[in-house]
Coordinates of C-alpha atoms in Angstrom, one line a residue:
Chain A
X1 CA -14.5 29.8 9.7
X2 CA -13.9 26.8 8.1
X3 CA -11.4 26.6 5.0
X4 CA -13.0 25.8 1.6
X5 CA -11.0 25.4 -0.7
X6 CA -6.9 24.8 -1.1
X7 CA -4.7 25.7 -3.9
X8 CA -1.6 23.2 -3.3
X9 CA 1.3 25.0 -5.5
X10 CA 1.5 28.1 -6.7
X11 CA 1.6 26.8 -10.2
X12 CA -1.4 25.3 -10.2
X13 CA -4.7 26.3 -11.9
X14 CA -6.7 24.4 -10.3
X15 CA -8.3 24.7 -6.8
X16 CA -9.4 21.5 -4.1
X17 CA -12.9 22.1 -2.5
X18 CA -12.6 21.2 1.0
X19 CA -16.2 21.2 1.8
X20 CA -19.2 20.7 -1.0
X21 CA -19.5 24.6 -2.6
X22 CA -22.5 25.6 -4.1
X23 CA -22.3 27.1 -8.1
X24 CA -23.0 30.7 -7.7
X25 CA -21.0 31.3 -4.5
X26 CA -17.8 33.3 -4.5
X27 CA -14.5 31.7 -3.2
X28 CA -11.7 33.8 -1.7
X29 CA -8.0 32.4 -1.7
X30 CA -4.7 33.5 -1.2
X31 CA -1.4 31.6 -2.5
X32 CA 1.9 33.0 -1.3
X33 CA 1.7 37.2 -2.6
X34 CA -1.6 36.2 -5.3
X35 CA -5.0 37.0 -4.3
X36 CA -7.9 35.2 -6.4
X37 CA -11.6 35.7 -6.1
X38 CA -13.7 32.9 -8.1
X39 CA -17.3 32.1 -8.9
X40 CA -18.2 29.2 -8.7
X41 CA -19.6 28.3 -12.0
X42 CA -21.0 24.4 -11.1
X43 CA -21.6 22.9 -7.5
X44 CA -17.9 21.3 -6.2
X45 CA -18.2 18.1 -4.6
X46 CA -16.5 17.7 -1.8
X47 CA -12.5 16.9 -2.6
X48 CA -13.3 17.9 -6.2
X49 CA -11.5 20.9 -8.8
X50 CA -12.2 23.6 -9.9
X51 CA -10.2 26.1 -12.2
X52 CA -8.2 29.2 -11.6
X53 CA -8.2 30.3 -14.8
X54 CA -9.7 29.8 -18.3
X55 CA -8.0 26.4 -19.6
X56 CA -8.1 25.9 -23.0
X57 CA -9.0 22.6 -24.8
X58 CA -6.0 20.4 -24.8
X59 CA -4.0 22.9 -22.5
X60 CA -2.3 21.0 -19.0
X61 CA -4.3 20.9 -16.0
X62 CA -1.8 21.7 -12.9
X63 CA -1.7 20.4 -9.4
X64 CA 0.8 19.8 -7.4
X65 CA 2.5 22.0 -9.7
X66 CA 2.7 19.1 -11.7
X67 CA 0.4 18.2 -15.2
X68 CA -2.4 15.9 -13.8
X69 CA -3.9 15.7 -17.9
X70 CA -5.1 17.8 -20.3
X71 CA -8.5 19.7 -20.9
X72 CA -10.6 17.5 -23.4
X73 CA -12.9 21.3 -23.1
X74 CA -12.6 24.7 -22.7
X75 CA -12.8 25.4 -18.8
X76 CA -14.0 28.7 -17.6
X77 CA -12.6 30.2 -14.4
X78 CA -14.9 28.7 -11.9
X79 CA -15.7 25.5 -13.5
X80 CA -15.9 22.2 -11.7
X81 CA -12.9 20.6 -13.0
X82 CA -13.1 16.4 -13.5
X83 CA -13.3 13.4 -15.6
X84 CA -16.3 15.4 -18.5
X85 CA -13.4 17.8 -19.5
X86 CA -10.0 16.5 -18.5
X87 CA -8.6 13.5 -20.1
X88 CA -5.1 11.6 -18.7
X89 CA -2.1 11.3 -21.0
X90 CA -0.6 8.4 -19.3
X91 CA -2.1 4.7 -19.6
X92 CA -3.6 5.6 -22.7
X93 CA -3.8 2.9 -24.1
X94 CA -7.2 3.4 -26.3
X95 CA -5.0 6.3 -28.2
X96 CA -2.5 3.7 -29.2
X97 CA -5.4 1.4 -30.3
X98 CA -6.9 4.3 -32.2
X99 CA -3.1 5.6 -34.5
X100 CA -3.3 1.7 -35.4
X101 CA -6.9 1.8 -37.2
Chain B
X1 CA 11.9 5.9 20.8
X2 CA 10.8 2.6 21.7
X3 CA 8.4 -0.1 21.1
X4 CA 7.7 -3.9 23.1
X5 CA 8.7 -6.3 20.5
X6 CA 9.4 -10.5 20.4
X7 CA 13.1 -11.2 19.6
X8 CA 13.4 -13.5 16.8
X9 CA 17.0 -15.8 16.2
X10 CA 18.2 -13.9 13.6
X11 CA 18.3 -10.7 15.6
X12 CA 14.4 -9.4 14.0
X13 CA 11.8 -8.3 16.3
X14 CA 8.2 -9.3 16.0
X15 CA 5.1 -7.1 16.6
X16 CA 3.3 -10.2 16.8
X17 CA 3.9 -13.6 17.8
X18 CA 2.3 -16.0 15.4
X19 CA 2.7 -19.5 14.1
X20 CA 2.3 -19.0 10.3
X21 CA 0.5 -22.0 8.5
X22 CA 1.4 -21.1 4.9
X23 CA -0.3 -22.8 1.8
X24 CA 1.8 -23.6 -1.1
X25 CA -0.9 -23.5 -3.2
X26 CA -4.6 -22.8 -3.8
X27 CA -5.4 -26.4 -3.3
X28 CA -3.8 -26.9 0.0
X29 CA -5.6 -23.6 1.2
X30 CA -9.0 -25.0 2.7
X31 CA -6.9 -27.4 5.3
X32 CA -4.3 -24.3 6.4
X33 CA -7.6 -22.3 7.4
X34 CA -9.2 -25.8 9.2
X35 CA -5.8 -26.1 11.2
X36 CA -6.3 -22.5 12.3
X37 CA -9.8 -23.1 13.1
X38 CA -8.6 -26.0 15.2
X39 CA -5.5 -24.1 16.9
X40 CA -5.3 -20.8 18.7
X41 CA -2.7 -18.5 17.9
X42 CA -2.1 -19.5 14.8
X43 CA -2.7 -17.2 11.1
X44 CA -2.9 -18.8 7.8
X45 CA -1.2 -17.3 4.4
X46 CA -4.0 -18.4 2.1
X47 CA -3.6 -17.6 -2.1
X48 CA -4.8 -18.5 -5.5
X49 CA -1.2 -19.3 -6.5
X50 CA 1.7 -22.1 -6.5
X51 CA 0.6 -24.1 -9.6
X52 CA 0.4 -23.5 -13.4
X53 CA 3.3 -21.1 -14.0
X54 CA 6.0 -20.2 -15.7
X55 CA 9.3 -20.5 -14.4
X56 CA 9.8 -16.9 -13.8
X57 CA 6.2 -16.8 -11.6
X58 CA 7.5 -20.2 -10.1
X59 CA 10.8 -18.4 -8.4
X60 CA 8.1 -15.2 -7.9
X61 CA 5.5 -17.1 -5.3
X62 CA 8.4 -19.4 -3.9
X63 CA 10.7 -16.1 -2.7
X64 CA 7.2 -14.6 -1.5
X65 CA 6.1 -17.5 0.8
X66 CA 9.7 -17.9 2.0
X67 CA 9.9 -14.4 2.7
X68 CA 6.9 -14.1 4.4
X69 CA 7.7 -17.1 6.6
X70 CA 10.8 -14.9 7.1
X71 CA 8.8 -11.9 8.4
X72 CA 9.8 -11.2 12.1
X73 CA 5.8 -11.3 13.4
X74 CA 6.0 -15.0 12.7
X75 CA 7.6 -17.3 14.9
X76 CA 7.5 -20.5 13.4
X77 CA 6.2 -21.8 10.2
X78 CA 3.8 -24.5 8.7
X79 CA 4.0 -25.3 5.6
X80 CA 0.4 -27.1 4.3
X81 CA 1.2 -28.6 0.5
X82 CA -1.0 -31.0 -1.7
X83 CA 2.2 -32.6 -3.3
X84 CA 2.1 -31.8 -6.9
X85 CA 2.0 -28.4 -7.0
X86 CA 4.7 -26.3 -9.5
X87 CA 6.5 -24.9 -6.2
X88 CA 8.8 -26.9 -4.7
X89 CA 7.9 -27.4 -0.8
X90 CA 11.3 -28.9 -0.3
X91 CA 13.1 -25.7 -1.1
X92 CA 10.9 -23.4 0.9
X93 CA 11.2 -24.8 3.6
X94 CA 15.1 -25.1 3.6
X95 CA 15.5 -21.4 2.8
X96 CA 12.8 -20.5 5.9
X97 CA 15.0 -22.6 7.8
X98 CA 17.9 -20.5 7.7
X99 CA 15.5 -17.5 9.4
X100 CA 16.5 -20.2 12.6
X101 CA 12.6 -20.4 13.7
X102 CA 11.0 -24.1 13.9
X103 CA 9.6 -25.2 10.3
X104 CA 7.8 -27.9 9.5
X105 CA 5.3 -29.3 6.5
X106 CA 2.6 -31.9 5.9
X107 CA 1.7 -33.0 2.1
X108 CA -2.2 -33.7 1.5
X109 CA -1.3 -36.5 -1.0
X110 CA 1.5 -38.0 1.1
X111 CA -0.8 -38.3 4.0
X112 CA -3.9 -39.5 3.3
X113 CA -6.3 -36.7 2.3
X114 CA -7.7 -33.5 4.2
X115 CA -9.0 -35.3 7.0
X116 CA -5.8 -36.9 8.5
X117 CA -3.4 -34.0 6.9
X118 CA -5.6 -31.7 9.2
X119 CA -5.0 -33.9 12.9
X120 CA -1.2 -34.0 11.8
X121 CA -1.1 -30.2 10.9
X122 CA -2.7 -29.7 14.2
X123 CA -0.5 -31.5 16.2
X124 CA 2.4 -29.7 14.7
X125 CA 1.0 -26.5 14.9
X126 CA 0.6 -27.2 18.6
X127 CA 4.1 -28.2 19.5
X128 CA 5.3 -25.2 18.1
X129 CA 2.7 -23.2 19.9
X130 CA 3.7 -24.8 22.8
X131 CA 7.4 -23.4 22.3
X132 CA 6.3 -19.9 20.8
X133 CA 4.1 -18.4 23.9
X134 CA 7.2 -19.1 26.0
X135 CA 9.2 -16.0 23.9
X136 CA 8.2 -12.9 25.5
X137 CA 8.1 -8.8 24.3
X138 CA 10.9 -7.1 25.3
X139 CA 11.7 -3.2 25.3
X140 CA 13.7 -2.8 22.1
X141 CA 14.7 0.4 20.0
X142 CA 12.8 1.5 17.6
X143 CA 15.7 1.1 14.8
X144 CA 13.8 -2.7 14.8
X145 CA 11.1 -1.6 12.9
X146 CA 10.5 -1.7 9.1
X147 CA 7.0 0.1 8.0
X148 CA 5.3 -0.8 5.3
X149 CA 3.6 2.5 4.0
X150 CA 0.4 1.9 1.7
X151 CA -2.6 3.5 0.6
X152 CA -6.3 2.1 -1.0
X153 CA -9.8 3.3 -1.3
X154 CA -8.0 6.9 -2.1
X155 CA -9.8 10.2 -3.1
X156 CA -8.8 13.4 -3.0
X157 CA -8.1 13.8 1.1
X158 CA -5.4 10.9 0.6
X159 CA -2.6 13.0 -1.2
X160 CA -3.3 16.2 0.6
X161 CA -3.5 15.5 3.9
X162 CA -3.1 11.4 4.6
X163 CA -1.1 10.4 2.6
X164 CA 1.7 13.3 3.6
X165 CA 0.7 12.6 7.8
X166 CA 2.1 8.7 7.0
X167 CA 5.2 10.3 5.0
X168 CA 6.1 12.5 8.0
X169 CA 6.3 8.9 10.1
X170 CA 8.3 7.2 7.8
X171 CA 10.8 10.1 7.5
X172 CA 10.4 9.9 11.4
X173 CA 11.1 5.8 11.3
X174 CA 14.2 6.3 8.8
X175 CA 15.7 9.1 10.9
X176 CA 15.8 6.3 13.8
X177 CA 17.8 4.0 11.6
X178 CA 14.4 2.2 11.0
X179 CA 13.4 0.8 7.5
X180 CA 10.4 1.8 5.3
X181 CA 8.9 -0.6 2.3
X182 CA 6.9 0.4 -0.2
X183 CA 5.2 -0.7 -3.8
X184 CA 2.2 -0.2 -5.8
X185 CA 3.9 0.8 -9.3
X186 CA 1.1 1.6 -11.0
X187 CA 0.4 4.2 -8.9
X188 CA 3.7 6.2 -9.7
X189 CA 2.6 6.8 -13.4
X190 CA 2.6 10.3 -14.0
X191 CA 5.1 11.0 -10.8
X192 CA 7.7 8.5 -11.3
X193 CA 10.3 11.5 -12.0
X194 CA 9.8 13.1 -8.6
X195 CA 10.4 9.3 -7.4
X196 CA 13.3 8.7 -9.2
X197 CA 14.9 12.0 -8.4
X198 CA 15.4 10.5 -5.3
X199 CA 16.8 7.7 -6.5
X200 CA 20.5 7.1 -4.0
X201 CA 22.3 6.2 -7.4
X202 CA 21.9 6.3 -11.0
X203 CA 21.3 2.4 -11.4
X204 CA 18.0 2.7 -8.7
X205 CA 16.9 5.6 -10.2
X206 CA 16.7 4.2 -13.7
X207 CA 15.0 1.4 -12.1
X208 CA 12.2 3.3 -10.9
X209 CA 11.8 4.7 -14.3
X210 CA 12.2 1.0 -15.9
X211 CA 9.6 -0.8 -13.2
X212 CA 7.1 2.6 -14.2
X213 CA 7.0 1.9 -17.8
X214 CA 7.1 -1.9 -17.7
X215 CA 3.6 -1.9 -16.4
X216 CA 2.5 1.4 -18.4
X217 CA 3.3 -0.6 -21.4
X218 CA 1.3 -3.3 -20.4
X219 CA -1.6 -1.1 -20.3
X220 CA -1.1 0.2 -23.6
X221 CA -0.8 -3.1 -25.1
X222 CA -4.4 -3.8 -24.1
X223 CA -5.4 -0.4 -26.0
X224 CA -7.9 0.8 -23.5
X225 CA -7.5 3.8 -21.5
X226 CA -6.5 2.9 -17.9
X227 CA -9.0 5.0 -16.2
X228 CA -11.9 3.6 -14.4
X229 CA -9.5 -0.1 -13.4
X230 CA -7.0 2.4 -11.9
X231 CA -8.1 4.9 -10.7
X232 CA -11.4 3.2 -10.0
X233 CA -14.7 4.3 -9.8
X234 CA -14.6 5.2 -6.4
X235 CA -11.3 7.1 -7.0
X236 CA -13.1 9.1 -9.3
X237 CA -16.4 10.1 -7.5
X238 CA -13.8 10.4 -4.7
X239 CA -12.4 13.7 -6.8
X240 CA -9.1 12.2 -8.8
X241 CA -9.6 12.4 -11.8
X242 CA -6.5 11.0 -13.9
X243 CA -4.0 8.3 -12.6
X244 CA -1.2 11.1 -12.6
X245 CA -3.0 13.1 -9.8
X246 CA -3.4 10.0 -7.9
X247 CA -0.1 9.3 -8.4
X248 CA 1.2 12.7 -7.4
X249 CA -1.2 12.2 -4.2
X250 CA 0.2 8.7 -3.3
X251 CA 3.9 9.6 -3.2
X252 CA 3.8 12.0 -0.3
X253 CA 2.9 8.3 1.6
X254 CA 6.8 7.4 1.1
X255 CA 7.9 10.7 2.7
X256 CA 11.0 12.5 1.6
X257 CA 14.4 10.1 2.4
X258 CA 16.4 8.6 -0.6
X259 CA 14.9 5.5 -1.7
X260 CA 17.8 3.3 -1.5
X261 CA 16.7 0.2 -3.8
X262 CA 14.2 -1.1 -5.7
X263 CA 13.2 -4.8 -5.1
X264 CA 10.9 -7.5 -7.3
X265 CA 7.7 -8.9 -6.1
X266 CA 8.6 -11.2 -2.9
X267 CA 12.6 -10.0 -2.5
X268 CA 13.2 -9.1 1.6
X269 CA 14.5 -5.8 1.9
X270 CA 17.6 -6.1 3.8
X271 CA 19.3 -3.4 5.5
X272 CA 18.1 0.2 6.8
X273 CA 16.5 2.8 4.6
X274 CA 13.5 3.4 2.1
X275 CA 12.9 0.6 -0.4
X276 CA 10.6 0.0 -3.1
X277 CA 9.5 -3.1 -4.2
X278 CA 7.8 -3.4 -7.5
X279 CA 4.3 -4.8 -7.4
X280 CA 0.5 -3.7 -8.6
X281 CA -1.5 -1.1 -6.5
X282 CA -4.0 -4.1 -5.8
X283 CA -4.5 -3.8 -2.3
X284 CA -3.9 -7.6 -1.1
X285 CA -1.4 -8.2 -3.4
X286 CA 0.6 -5.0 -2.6
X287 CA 0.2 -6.0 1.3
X288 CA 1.5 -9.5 0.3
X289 CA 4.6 -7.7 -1.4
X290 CA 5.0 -5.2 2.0
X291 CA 4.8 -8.4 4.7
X292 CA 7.5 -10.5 2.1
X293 CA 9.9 -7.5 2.1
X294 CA 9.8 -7.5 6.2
X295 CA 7.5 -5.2 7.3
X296 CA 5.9 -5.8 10.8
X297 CA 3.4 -2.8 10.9
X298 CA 1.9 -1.4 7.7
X299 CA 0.2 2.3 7.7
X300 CA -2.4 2.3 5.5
X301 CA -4.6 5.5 4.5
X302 CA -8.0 5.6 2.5
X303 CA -9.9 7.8 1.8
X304 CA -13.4 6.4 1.1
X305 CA -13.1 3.2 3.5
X306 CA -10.9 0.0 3.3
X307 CA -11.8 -2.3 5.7
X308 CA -8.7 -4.8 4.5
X309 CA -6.4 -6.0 7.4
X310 CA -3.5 -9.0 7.0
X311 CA -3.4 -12.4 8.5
X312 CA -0.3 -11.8 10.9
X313 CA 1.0 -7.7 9.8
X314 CA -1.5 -5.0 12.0
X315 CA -2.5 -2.4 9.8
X316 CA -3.1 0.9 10.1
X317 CA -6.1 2.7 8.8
X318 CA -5.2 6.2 8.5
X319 CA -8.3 8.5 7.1
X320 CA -8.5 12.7 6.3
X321 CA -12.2 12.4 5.4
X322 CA -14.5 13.1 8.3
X323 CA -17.3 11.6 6.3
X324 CA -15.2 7.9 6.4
X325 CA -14.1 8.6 9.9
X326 CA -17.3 9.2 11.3
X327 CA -19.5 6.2 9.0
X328 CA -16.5 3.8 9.4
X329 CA -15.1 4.7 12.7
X330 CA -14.9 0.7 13.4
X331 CA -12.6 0.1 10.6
X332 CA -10.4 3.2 11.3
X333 CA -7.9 4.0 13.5
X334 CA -6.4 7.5 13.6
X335 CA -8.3 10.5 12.1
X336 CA -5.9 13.3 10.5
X337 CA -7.7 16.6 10.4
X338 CA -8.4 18.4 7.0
X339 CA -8.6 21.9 9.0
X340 CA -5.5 21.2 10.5
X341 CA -3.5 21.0 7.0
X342 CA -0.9 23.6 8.8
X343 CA 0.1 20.8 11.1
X344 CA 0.5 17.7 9.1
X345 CA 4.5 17.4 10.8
X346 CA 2.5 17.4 14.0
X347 CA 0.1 14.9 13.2
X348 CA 2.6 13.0 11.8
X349 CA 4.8 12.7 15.2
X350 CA 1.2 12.0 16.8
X351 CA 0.5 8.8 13.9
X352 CA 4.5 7.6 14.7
X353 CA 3.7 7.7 18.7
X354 CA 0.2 6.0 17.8
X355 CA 2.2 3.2 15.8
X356 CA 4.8 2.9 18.5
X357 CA 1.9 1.2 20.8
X358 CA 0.1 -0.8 17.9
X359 CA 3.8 -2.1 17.5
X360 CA 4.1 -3.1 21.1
X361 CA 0.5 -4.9 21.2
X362 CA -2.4 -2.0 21.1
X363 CA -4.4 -4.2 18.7
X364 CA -6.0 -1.9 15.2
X365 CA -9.5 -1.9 14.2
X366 CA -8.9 -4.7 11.7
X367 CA -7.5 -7.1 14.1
X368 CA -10.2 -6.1 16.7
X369 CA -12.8 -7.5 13.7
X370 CA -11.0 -10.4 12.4
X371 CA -10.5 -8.3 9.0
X372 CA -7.2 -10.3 8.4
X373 CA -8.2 -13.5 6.4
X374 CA -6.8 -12.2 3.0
X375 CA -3.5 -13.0 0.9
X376 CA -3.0 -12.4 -2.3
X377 CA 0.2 -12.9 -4.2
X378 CA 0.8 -11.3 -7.8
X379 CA 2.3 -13.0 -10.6
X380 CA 3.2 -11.1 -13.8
X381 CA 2.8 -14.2 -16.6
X382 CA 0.0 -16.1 -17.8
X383 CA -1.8 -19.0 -16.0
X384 CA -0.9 -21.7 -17.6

């Protein structure tokens, strides 16, 4: 069967669709000894996120067990995860604009 | 390992066998690509640069057309100037001198216009041609080789499964004594720290950290928000969503060996090893940077489809979405299987044996198409 999805470290909490999931469909993963089981709250596109775990609003997103940026939203488990509710930290330079008005 | 390469005088090896006919400026640029129309075997460097800069920018694009007359895939060089351009023809042409091949220049305003400054080019180019399909591959180890590792048109597939299948090759290449150049600074912000850990000593991995925030703070001095010029759109529909997760995706390209030094824009990497060079992500620019620093094969992945190739360095189009792969499968070379994300060592030996015979002559999808028109060199000050 083909994979769908791929969690890349176990500290992340966020998931990679490997093939275009449909909201309402239940994903089944395992990292290392941790077994998850998600709904799919939105369609995934192809290549795109979605959470682990409830992500509160300016909490870190993690992949590659690394931050990738912060929520902008509260994220429900199963939530596409993307540009509408995650904003970068780095290369900000509108923030820097914004302190100076 | 092995690969069938052209033996150069100062002990390089070519995987091609060009005569180079290098604009010094934008203005000389339309008579370098008549004299290639006019003369087989023979690639121009073309460029929007060489006039109208600061000093700093002035030493930048001199070192860069030196050093890509320098690159071992050229055998001898033309230089094609108007005659009152900022950089000084004279000196470029002395220092690609000293690589030993044949150099030579004509001067639009010294000659008489484009018309005659084409028939002299012309002749030149054809002595030297004369001289250059004489010099024949030989079987040479593969210790010869520096690859340039790049990646453009990203989305998500390029940092899990692409981007790592070209790392596995380079940390193949550098176990072989070979070399490995790579750039694109922007596109460390957000995993510069990973980068620098590997850093050889505490002077290059400062540097890393340094060349990273020099061009974050030129970001922030425009006070926008760099998403949407880098990543772009595409990266975006393509699933990355901040710059730090395409950077953390792009890194796995350089594989896992100590990155020995960090050049500037145009520098020649000398010696064996990974080296950065600092440049922009900006795909003709950063190939520009990769050819200048010596590289004579440059493994490129992308993930939604760049067609780009480079006038006389084959490049390698290495895709992991089997949506690109099977729309674009004239612009790309080697497929690298999302189911097979188990295996990415594997298909990472299979990529280095695949770029062993590109090396020695299998020509890539880009050179099959003519895709290799395009130069670009970057410059970090104003146009004056």
């Amino acid at each position: 069967m083909k994979r769908k999805s791929i969690i890349l470290n176990d500290k992340d909490n966020v998931a990679t669709a490997l093939t275009e999931l449909a909201a309402g469909e239940v994903i089944q993963m395992e990292m290392n000894d941790r077994s998850l089981s998600v709904t799919l709250l939105d369609t995934i596109p192809f290549g795109h996120k979605f959470s682990l775990t409830r992500i509160q609003s300016n909490s870190p997103v993690i992949k590659y067990g690394e931050k990738i940026g912060e929520a902008t939203a509260d994220i429900q488990l199963g939530q596409h995860v993307h540009v509408h509710n995650v904003g970068g930290t780095r290369g900000r330079g509108d923030l820097i604009a914004k302190e100076k008005k | 390992m092995s690969f069938w390469g052209y033996p150069r005088p100062d002990g390089s090896a070519g995987t091609r066998n060009y005569v180079g006919i290098i604009a010094t400026v934008a203005c000389s640029c339309d008579v370098a690509q008549d004299i290639v129309n006019q003369v087989d075997r023979t690639v121009p460097f073309l460029h929007y640069q060489g006039c109208d800069h600061l000093q700093p920018d002035k030493e930048l694009v001199e070192r860069t057309l030196v050093n890509l007359g320098w690159n071992p895939n050229i055998a001898g060089v033309l230089l094609v100037s108007l005659g009152c351009e900022v950089v000084d023809v004279n000196s470029i042409l002395d220092r690609i001198v000293k690589s030993g091949k044949p150099v030579d220049k004509v001067v639009i305003q010294k000659i008489g216009g484009t018309s005659a400054t084409i028939a002299e080019g012309s002749r030149i180019a054809r002595q030297m041609i004369s001289d250059v399909v004489k010099i024949k591959r030989e079987e040479m180890d593969d210790s010869y080789l520096t690859f340039g590792s790049k990646c453009g048109g990203s989305d998500a597939t390029s940092g899990l499964a692409a981007n790592p299948v070209i790392g596995t090759a380079c940390d193949i290449l550098i176990q072989n004594n070979g070399s490995v150049v790579f750039s694109e600074t922007t596109e460390f912000i957000g995993a510069e720290h990973l980068l620098a850990k590997r850093g050889d000593s505490p002077e290059v991995r400062q540097r890393i950290l340094d060349v990273v925030d020099r061009y974050e703070k030129c970001v922030l001095s425009w006070g926008v928000d760099m998403r949407g010029g880098n990543p772009t759109t595409g990266n975006i529909e393509g699933g990355l969503t901040t710059i730090e997760e395409k950077s953390l995706g792009a890194i796995s390209k350089v594989g896992t060996m100590p990155i020995k030094r960090v050049y500037d824009y145009g520098e020649r990497a000398t010696g064996k090893g990974l080296f950065m060079i600092d440049g922009p992500g900006q795909d003709t620019k950063s190939m520009t940077a990769l050819a200048a620093a010596g590289a004579q094969v440059i493994l490129f992945s992308t993930g939604l489809g760049n067609p780009l190739g480079f006038p006389f360095v084959p490049v390698v189009k290495v895709t992991a979405n089997p949506a690109t792969y099977e729309r674009m499968q004239e612009n790309m070379d080697v497929y690298v299987d999302l189911a097979k994300l188990d295996s990415i060592e594997k298909q990472g030996q299979l990529l280095y044996q695949e770029v062993l015979e590109i090396a020695s002559g299998k020509s890539t999808k880009a050179e099959g198409l003519g895709l290799t028109n395009f130069g670009g060199i970057h410059t970090f000050g104003p146009t004056l």
